[in-house]
Amino acid sequence: MHTWLCRHAVGEPVDYAARAVALGLKEIAFTDHSPMPKYFDYWRMLLEDLSTYVEKVRVAQKQFPNLVIRLAMEVDYLPGGEDWVRELAKMYPWDFFIGSVHYVSDTWAVDDPKELSKWKERDPYEVWEAYFDRLGMAAQSGLFEIIGHADLPKKFGIYPKRDCTAMFERFLDIAKKSGVALDINTAGLRKDCKEIYPSPAFMKLAAARQIPITFGSDSHDPIEVAMGFDKAVEMVRGLGYTHYCRFEQHRRLDTKIGD
Ligand SMILES: [Zn+2]
Ligand SMILES: [Zn+2]
């Protein structure tokens, strides 16, 4: 879940926590967009706000002692940016990092509505391929416990005409080998694609490899907390998943779905 500190979400950590308690959740995690060393784009935390973020999460932890609140971040994977992620990792006692690819080049984030026109200049298959190449590198980097919204390029409903199964399998084989979990992310239900990230077809291939999963609402507003989780649970149960995982100080805790 995000907070207003990333400059495109609303709400304080305590607001999200209050909503989670009202819904009867036992555990939540803050995973706001990680800062870059210098100004990078308009939709992430600024480095000077990082300590405020951590303090605000700690305030929520104190205010809601019966709710487990993990301190984490959603960190952009950029080739060559690994040292910065290592630096961030050392700054605070994070529970985990979600590794996400938004950028398929130095300047284009495929999910940015302000850059939607760029899709018209590119073959969707090539964009998806560039994206999944980077996602494989993210999984392989060993920097992340979870890979975020694995089929994000579908956000605007723009799909390659060619079959992507081999592309997905290449990534999933790397994911399996590197031990990352996949984020079952319900934000997709609220976008043009109207589908959970990743798709059922993608998750069928993941289930065959027994790749662990986490549940995420990717909330950018307290009202979105746990939104679509019923559909997420239904989807993964249908694929044979009985467990999901949580992370505490980088340690994976496997938990029965429903517990
Ligand atoms: Zn965001
Ligand atoms: Zn993201």
mmCIF file of C-alpha atoms and ligand atoms in Angstrom:
data_model
loop_
_atom_site.group_PDB
_atom_site.id
_atom_site.type_symbol
_atom_site.label_atom_id
_atom_site.label_comp_id
_atom_site.label_asym_id
_atom_site.label_seq_id
_atom_site.Cartn_x
_atom_site.Cartn_y
_atom_site.Cartn_z
ATOM 1 C CA MET A 1 0.000 0.000 0.000
ATOM 2 C CA HIS A 2 1.081 3.535 -0.742
ATOM 3 C CA THR A 3 0.784 6.860 1.100
ATOM 4 C CA TRP A 4 0.514 10.510 0.105
ATOM 5 C CA LEU A 5 4.297 10.769 0.309
ATOM 6 C CA CYS A 6 4.683 9.294 -3.202
ATOM 7 C CA ARG A 7 2.755 12.313 -4.520
ATOM 8 C CA HIS A 8 0.045 10.419 -6.410
ATOM 9 C CA ALA A 9 -1.689 8.555 -3.565
ATOM 10 C CA VAL A 10 -3.751 9.919 -0.678
ATOM 11 C CA GLY A 11 -3.887 9.116 3.011
ATOM 12 C CA GLU A 12 -1.631 8.712 5.994
ATOM 13 C CA PRO A 13 -0.419 5.297 7.131
ATOM 14 C CA VAL A 14 -2.781 5.576 10.127
ATOM 15 C CA ASP A 15 -5.734 6.036 7.737
ATOM 16 C CA TYR A 16 -4.861 2.817 5.887
ATOM 17 C CA ALA A 17 -4.354 0.993 9.172
ATOM 18 C CA ALA A 18 -7.727 2.185 10.501
ATOM 19 C CA ARG A 19 -9.412 0.906 7.340
ATOM 20 C CA ALA A 20 -7.597 -2.446 7.651
ATOM 21 C CA VAL A 21 -8.762 -2.822 11.260
ATOM 22 C CA ALA A 22 -12.334 -1.942 10.243
ATOM 23 C CA LEU A 23 -12.159 -4.704 7.613
ATOM 24 C CA GLY A 24 -10.813 -7.226 10.125
ATOM 25 C CA LEU A 25 -7.379 -7.664 8.507
ATOM 26 C CA LYS A 26 -4.580 -8.984 10.709
ATOM 27 C CA GLU A 27 -1.634 -7.749 8.730
ATOM 28 C CA ILE A 28 -0.819 -5.012 6.229
ATOM 29 C CA ALA A 29 2.325 -3.673 4.636
ATOM 30 C CA PHE A 30 3.346 -0.249 3.463
ATOM 31 C CA THR A 31 5.181 -0.500 0.170
ATOM 32 C CA ASP A 32 5.430 3.054 -1.083
ATOM 33 C CA HIS A 33 7.363 3.944 -4.231
ATOM 34 C CA SER A 34 11.031 4.119 -3.300
ATOM 35 C CA PRO A 35 13.041 7.289 -3.777
ATOM 36 C CA MET A 36 15.866 7.676 -6.278
ATOM 37 C CA PRO A 37 19.153 9.376 -5.335
ATOM 38 C CA LYS A 38 18.107 12.491 -7.296
ATOM 39 C CA TYR A 39 14.794 13.790 -8.656
ATOM 40 C CA PHE A 40 13.618 11.144 -11.129
ATOM 41 C CA ASP A 41 9.878 11.419 -11.809
ATOM 42 C CA TYR A 42 6.707 12.872 -10.324
ATOM 43 C CA TRP A 43 5.303 9.676 -8.819
ATOM 44 C CA ARG A 44 7.671 8.533 -6.071
ATOM 45 C CA MET A 45 8.827 9.538 -2.626
ATOM 46 C CA LEU A 46 11.564 12.105 -2.455
ATOM 47 C CA LEU A 47 14.705 10.951 -0.695
ATOM 48 C CA GLU A 48 14.307 13.715 1.882
ATOM 49 C CA ASP A 49 10.864 12.274 2.760
ATOM 50 C CA LEU A 50 12.098 8.739 3.413
ATOM 51 C CA SER A 51 12.650 9.253 7.145
ATOM 52 C CA THR A 52 9.159 10.812 7.415
ATOM 53 C CA TYR A 53 7.724 7.717 5.721
ATOM 54 C CA VAL A 54 9.416 5.400 8.195
ATOM 55 C CA GLU A 55 8.308 7.559 11.146
ATOM 56 C CA LYS A 56 4.702 7.615 9.946
ATOM 57 C CA VAL A 57 4.635 3.837 9.558
ATOM 58 C CA ARG A 58 6.032 3.518 13.085
ATOM 59 C CA VAL A 59 3.307 5.836 14.402
ATOM 60 C CA ALA A 60 0.701 3.570 12.792
ATOM 61 C CA GLN A 61 2.359 0.507 14.354
ATOM 62 C CA LYS A 62 2.107 2.137 17.798
ATOM 63 C CA GLN A 63 -1.447 3.348 17.276
ATOM 64 C CA PHE A 64 -2.695 -0.065 16.078
ATOM 65 C CA PRO A 65 -0.816 -2.599 18.233
ATOM 66 C CA ASN A 66 -3.155 -5.458 17.307
ATOM 67 C CA LEU A 67 -2.516 -5.060 13.602
ATOM 68 C CA VAL A 68 0.780 -6.311 12.190
ATOM 69 C CA ILE A 69 2.204 -3.527 10.042
ATOM 70 C CA ARG A 70 5.203 -4.282 7.863
ATOM 71 C CA LEU A 71 7.668 -1.639 6.808
ATOM 72 C CA ALA A 72 8.529 -2.150 3.171
ATOM 73 C CA MET A 73 8.859 -0.414 -0.185
ATOM 74 C CA GLU A 74 8.028 -0.983 -3.814
ATOM 75 C CA VAL A 75 11.374 -0.483 -5.474
ATOM 76 C CA ASP A 76 11.869 0.138 -9.193
ATOM 77 C CA TYR A 77 14.223 -2.236 -10.899
ATOM 78 C CA LEU A 78 16.427 -0.432 -13.422
ATOM 79 C CA PRO A 79 19.392 -2.198 -15.026
ATOM 80 C CA GLY A 80 22.492 -0.677 -13.452
ATOM 81 C CA GLY A 81 20.502 0.636 -10.494
ATOM 82 C CA GLU A 82 21.293 -2.324 -8.244
ATOM 83 C CA ASP A 83 23.790 -0.457 -6.044
ATOM 84 C CA TRP A 84 21.170 2.136 -5.159
ATOM 85 C CA VAL A 85 18.733 -0.600 -4.098
ATOM 86 C CA ARG A 86 21.474 -2.079 -1.906
ATOM 87 C CA GLU A 87 22.011 1.338 -0.343
ATOM 88 C CA LEU A 88 18.282 1.751 0.338
ATOM 89 C CA ALA A 89 18.194 -1.707 1.896
ATOM 90 C CA LYS A 90 20.793 -0.653 4.447
ATOM 91 C CA MET A 91 19.013 2.539 5.508
ATOM 92 C CA TYR A 92 16.191 1.029 7.611
ATOM 93 C CA PRO A 93 15.204 -2.418 8.937
ATOM 94 C CA TRP A 94 12.787 -3.184 6.093
ATOM 95 C CA ASP A 95 10.643 -6.297 6.225
ATOM 96 C CA PHE A 96 10.850 -6.756 2.453
ATOM 97 C CA PHE A 97 11.165 -5.056 -0.914
ATOM 98 C CA ILE A 98 8.770 -5.530 -3.811
ATOM 99 C CA GLY A 99 10.767 -5.321 -7.034
ATOM 100 C CA SER A 100 8.748 -3.751 -9.808
ATOM 101 C CA VAL A 101 9.454 -2.836 -13.382
ATOM 102 C CA HIS A 102 7.629 0.243 -14.613
ATOM 103 C CA TYR A 103 10.377 1.575 -16.907
ATOM 104 C CA VAL A 104 11.158 -0.346 -20.098
ATOM 105 C CA SER A 105 13.712 2.294 -21.075
ATOM 106 C CA ASP A 106 15.430 5.124 -19.210
ATOM 107 C CA THR A 107 12.491 7.425 -19.859
ATOM 108 C CA TRP A 108 9.316 5.397 -20.427
ATOM 109 C CA ALA A 109 7.204 3.944 -17.623
ATOM 110 C CA VAL A 110 4.664 1.727 -19.437
ATOM 111 C CA ASP A 111 1.938 2.310 -16.841
ATOM 112 C CA ASP A 112 2.134 6.123 -16.851
ATOM 113 C CA PRO A 113 -1.141 7.517 -18.234
ATOM 114 C CA LYS A 114 0.719 10.692 -19.233
ATOM 115 C CA GLU A 115 2.846 8.616 -21.598
ATOM 116 C CA LEU A 116 0.074 6.528 -23.096
ATOM 117 C CA SER A 117 0.809 7.888 -26.595
ATOM 118 C CA LYS A 118 4.185 6.093 -26.560
ATOM 119 C CA TRP A 119 2.313 2.789 -26.917
ATOM 120 C CA LYS A 120 1.216 3.929 -30.387
ATOM 121 C CA GLU A 121 4.816 4.207 -31.560
ATOM 122 C CA ARG A 122 5.818 0.710 -30.470
ATOM 123 C CA ASP A 123 4.864 -2.874 -31.248
ATOM 124 C CA PRO A 124 3.154 -4.171 -28.079
ATOM 125 C CA TYR A 125 5.010 -7.484 -28.304
ATOM 126 C CA GLU A 126 8.369 -5.684 -28.251
ATOM 127 C CA VAL A 127 7.294 -3.608 -25.261
ATOM 128 C CA TRP A 128 6.160 -6.696 -23.349
ATOM 129 C CA GLU A 129 9.410 -8.452 -24.249
ATOM 130 C CA ALA A 130 11.543 -5.538 -23.026
ATOM 131 C CA TYR A 131 9.453 -5.448 -19.865
ATOM 132 C CA PHE A 132 9.760 -9.178 -19.127
ATOM 133 C CA ASP A 133 13.515 -9.131 -19.840
ATOM 134 C CA ARG A 134 13.870 -6.523 -17.115
ATOM 135 C CA LEU A 135 11.491 -8.387 -14.812
ATOM 136 C CA GLY A 136 13.680 -11.481 -15.129
ATOM 137 C CA MET A 137 16.718 -9.380 -14.251
ATOM 138 C CA ALA A 138 14.833 -8.025 -11.216
ATOM 139 C CA ALA A 139 14.034 -11.555 -10.022
ATOM 140 C CA GLN A 140 17.604 -12.684 -10.607
ATOM 141 C CA SER A 141 19.122 -9.700 -8.793
ATOM 142 C CA GLY A 142 18.402 -11.159 -5.372
ATOM 143 C CA LEU A 143 17.376 -7.694 -4.174
ATOM 144 C CA PHE A 144 13.662 -8.386 -3.838
ATOM 145 C CA GLU A 145 11.455 -10.796 -1.920
ATOM 146 C CA ILE A 146 8.437 -10.159 -4.147
ATOM 147 C CA ILE A 147 7.978 -9.277 -7.812
ATOM 148 C CA GLY A 148 5.205 -6.685 -8.165
ATOM 149 C CA HIS A 149 2.275 -6.812 -10.604
ATOM 150 C CA ALA A 150 4.087 -9.100 -13.035
ATOM 151 C CA ASP A 151 2.010 -8.399 -16.150
ATOM 152 C CA LEU A 152 1.725 -4.626 -15.665
ATOM 153 C CA PRO A 153 1.985 -3.804 -19.428
ATOM 154 C CA LYS A 154 -1.634 -4.945 -19.803
ATOM 155 C CA LYS A 155 -2.804 -1.996 -17.666
ATOM 156 C CA PHE A 156 -4.364 -0.022 -20.533
ATOM 157 C CA GLY A 157 -5.700 -3.133 -22.253
ATOM 158 C CA ILE A 158 -3.005 -3.091 -24.966
ATOM 159 C CA TYR A 159 -1.957 -6.666 -25.690
ATOM 160 C CA PRO A 160 0.533 -8.216 -28.131
ATOM 161 C CA LYS A 161 -1.034 -10.016 -31.070
ATOM 162 C CA ARG A 162 1.458 -12.884 -30.683
ATOM 163 C CA ASP A 163 1.235 -15.577 -28.019
ATOM 164 C CA CYS A 164 3.275 -14.657 -24.925
ATOM 165 C CA THR A 165 3.426 -18.077 -23.247
ATOM 166 C CA ALA A 166 7.139 -18.638 -23.965
ATOM 167 C CA MET A 167 7.951 -15.130 -22.703
ATOM 168 C CA PHE A 168 6.045 -15.770 -19.453
ATOM 169 C CA GLU A 169 7.700 -19.166 -19.012
ATOM 170 C CA ARG A 170 11.177 -17.713 -19.446
ATOM 171 C CA PHE A 171 10.465 -15.236 -16.657
ATOM 172 C CA LEU A 172 8.763 -17.799 -14.418
ATOM 173 C CA ASP A 173 11.695 -20.216 -14.702
ATOM 174 C CA ILE A 174 13.983 -17.425 -13.469
ATOM 175 C CA ALA A 175 11.500 -16.516 -10.724
ATOM 176 C CA LYS A 176 11.372 -20.129 -9.556
ATOM 177 C CA LYS A 177 15.155 -20.412 -9.482
ATOM 178 C CA SER A 178 15.622 -17.158 -7.600
ATOM 179 C CA GLY A 179 12.962 -17.896 -4.975
ATOM 180 C CA VAL A 180 10.914 -14.713 -5.318
ATOM 181 C CA ALA A 181 7.186 -14.589 -4.581
ATOM 182 C CA LEU A 182 4.637 -13.110 -6.999
ATOM 183 C CA ASP A 183 2.350 -10.268 -6.004
ATOM 184 C CA ILE A 184 -1.306 -11.131 -6.670
ATOM 185 C CA ASN A 185 -2.234 -7.518 -7.174
ATOM 186 C CA THR A 186 -5.881 -6.488 -7.339
ATOM 187 C CA ALA A 187 -5.196 -2.967 -8.650
ATOM 188 C CA GLY A 188 -5.592 -4.371 -12.171
ATOM 189 C CA LEU A 189 -9.304 -4.797 -11.474
ATOM 190 C CA ARG A 190 -9.527 -1.019 -11.128
ATOM 191 C CA LYS A 191 -7.683 -0.287 -14.419
ATOM 192 C CA ASP A 192 -8.698 -0.527 -18.094
ATOM 193 C CA CYS A 193 -7.566 -4.184 -18.249
ATOM 194 C CA LYS A 194 -10.143 -5.025 -15.517
ATOM 195 C CA GLU A 195 -8.113 -8.035 -14.452
ATOM 196 C CA ILE A 196 -5.907 -8.970 -11.510
ATOM 197 C CA TYR A 197 -2.147 -8.761 -12.104
ATOM 198 C CA PRO A 198 -0.991 -11.363 -13.139
ATOM 199 C CA SER A 199 -3.679 -12.929 -15.333
ATOM 200 C CA PRO A 200 -5.146 -16.371 -14.612
ATOM 201 C CA ALA A 201 -3.293 -17.771 -17.674
ATOM 202 C CA PHE A 202 0.016 -16.426 -16.326
ATOM 203 C CA MET A 203 -0.715 -17.705 -12.812
ATOM 204 C CA LYS A 204 -1.544 -21.150 -14.166
ATOM 205 C CA LEU A 205 2.060 -21.348 -15.408
ATOM 206 C CA ALA A 206 3.270 -20.011 -12.033
ATOM 207 C CA ALA A 207 1.171 -22.543 -10.114
ATOM 208 C CA ALA A 208 2.673 -25.386 -12.164
ATOM 209 C CA ARG A 209 6.075 -24.221 -10.865
ATOM 210 C CA GLN A 210 4.769 -23.766 -7.304
ATOM 211 C CA ILE A 211 5.936 -20.183 -7.140
ATOM 212 C CA PRO A 212 4.825 -18.587 -3.858
ATOM 213 C CA ILE A 213 2.364 -15.703 -3.820
ATOM 214 C CA THR A 214 1.442 -12.686 -1.748
ATOM 215 C CA PHE A 215 -1.796 -10.677 -1.788
ATOM 216 C CA GLY A 216 -1.649 -6.964 -2.519
ATOM 217 C CA SER A 217 -4.293 -4.304 -3.094
ATOM 218 C CA ASP A 218 -1.703 -1.746 -4.256
ATOM 219 C CA SER A 219 -3.941 0.783 -2.484
ATOM 220 C CA HIS A 220 -3.371 4.417 -3.340
ATOM 221 C CA ASP A 221 -6.356 5.466 -1.186
ATOM 222 C CA PRO A 222 -7.458 4.004 2.172
ATOM 223 C CA ILE A 223 -10.781 3.031 0.575
ATOM 224 C CA GLU A 224 -8.884 0.563 -1.648
ATOM 225 C CA VAL A 225 -7.494 -1.524 1.221
ATOM 226 C CA ALA A 226 -8.121 -5.236 0.508
ATOM 227 C CA MET A 227 -10.284 -4.326 -2.475
ATOM 228 C CA GLY A 228 -10.778 -7.346 -4.743
ATOM 229 C CA PHE A 229 -9.187 -9.815 -2.326
ATOM 230 C CA ASP A 230 -12.235 -12.100 -2.619
ATOM 231 C CA LYS A 231 -11.568 -12.388 -6.361
ATOM 232 C CA ALA A 232 -7.833 -12.888 -5.797
ATOM 233 C CA VAL A 233 -8.442 -15.715 -3.340
ATOM 234 C CA GLU A 234 -10.959 -17.328 -5.676
ATOM 235 C CA MET A 235 -8.488 -17.178 -8.575
ATOM 236 C CA VAL A 236 -5.509 -18.704 -6.775
ATOM 237 C CA ARG A 237 -7.594 -21.357 -5.023
ATOM 238 C CA GLY A 238 -8.898 -22.373 -8.438
ATOM 239 C CA LEU A 239 -5.284 -22.878 -9.508
ATOM 240 C CA GLY A 240 -4.543 -25.121 -6.533
ATOM 241 C CA TYR A 241 -2.853 -22.650 -4.197
ATOM 242 C CA THR A 242 -3.466 -23.437 -0.518
ATOM 243 C CA HIS A 243 -0.906 -21.018 0.957
ATOM 244 C CA TYR A 244 0.310 -17.474 0.503
ATOM 245 C CA CYS A 245 3.272 -15.825 2.139
ATOM 246 C CA ARG A 246 4.130 -12.865 4.297
ATOM 247 C CA PHE A 247 7.555 -11.460 5.104
ATOM 248 C CA GLU A 248 9.060 -10.459 8.403
ATOM 249 C CA GLN A 249 12.594 -9.078 8.325
ATOM 250 C CA HIS A 250 13.155 -10.749 4.926
ATOM 251 C CA ARG A 251 12.027 -14.134 6.290
ATOM 252 C CA ARG A 252 9.232 -15.825 4.357
ATOM 253 C CA LEU A 253 6.272 -16.960 6.468
ATOM 254 C CA ASP A 254 4.006 -19.386 4.635
ATOM 255 C CA THR A 255 0.415 -19.037 5.724
ATOM 256 C CA LYS A 256 -2.707 -21.013 4.901
ATOM 257 C CA ILE A 257 -5.158 -19.033 2.798
ATOM 258 C CA GLY A 258 -8.056 -18.117 5.078
ATOM 259 C CA ASP A 259 -5.947 -18.055 8.265
HETATM 260 ZN ZN ZN B 1 1.652 4.277 -7.458
HETATM 261 ZN ZN ZN B 2 3.943 -0.491 -9.238
#
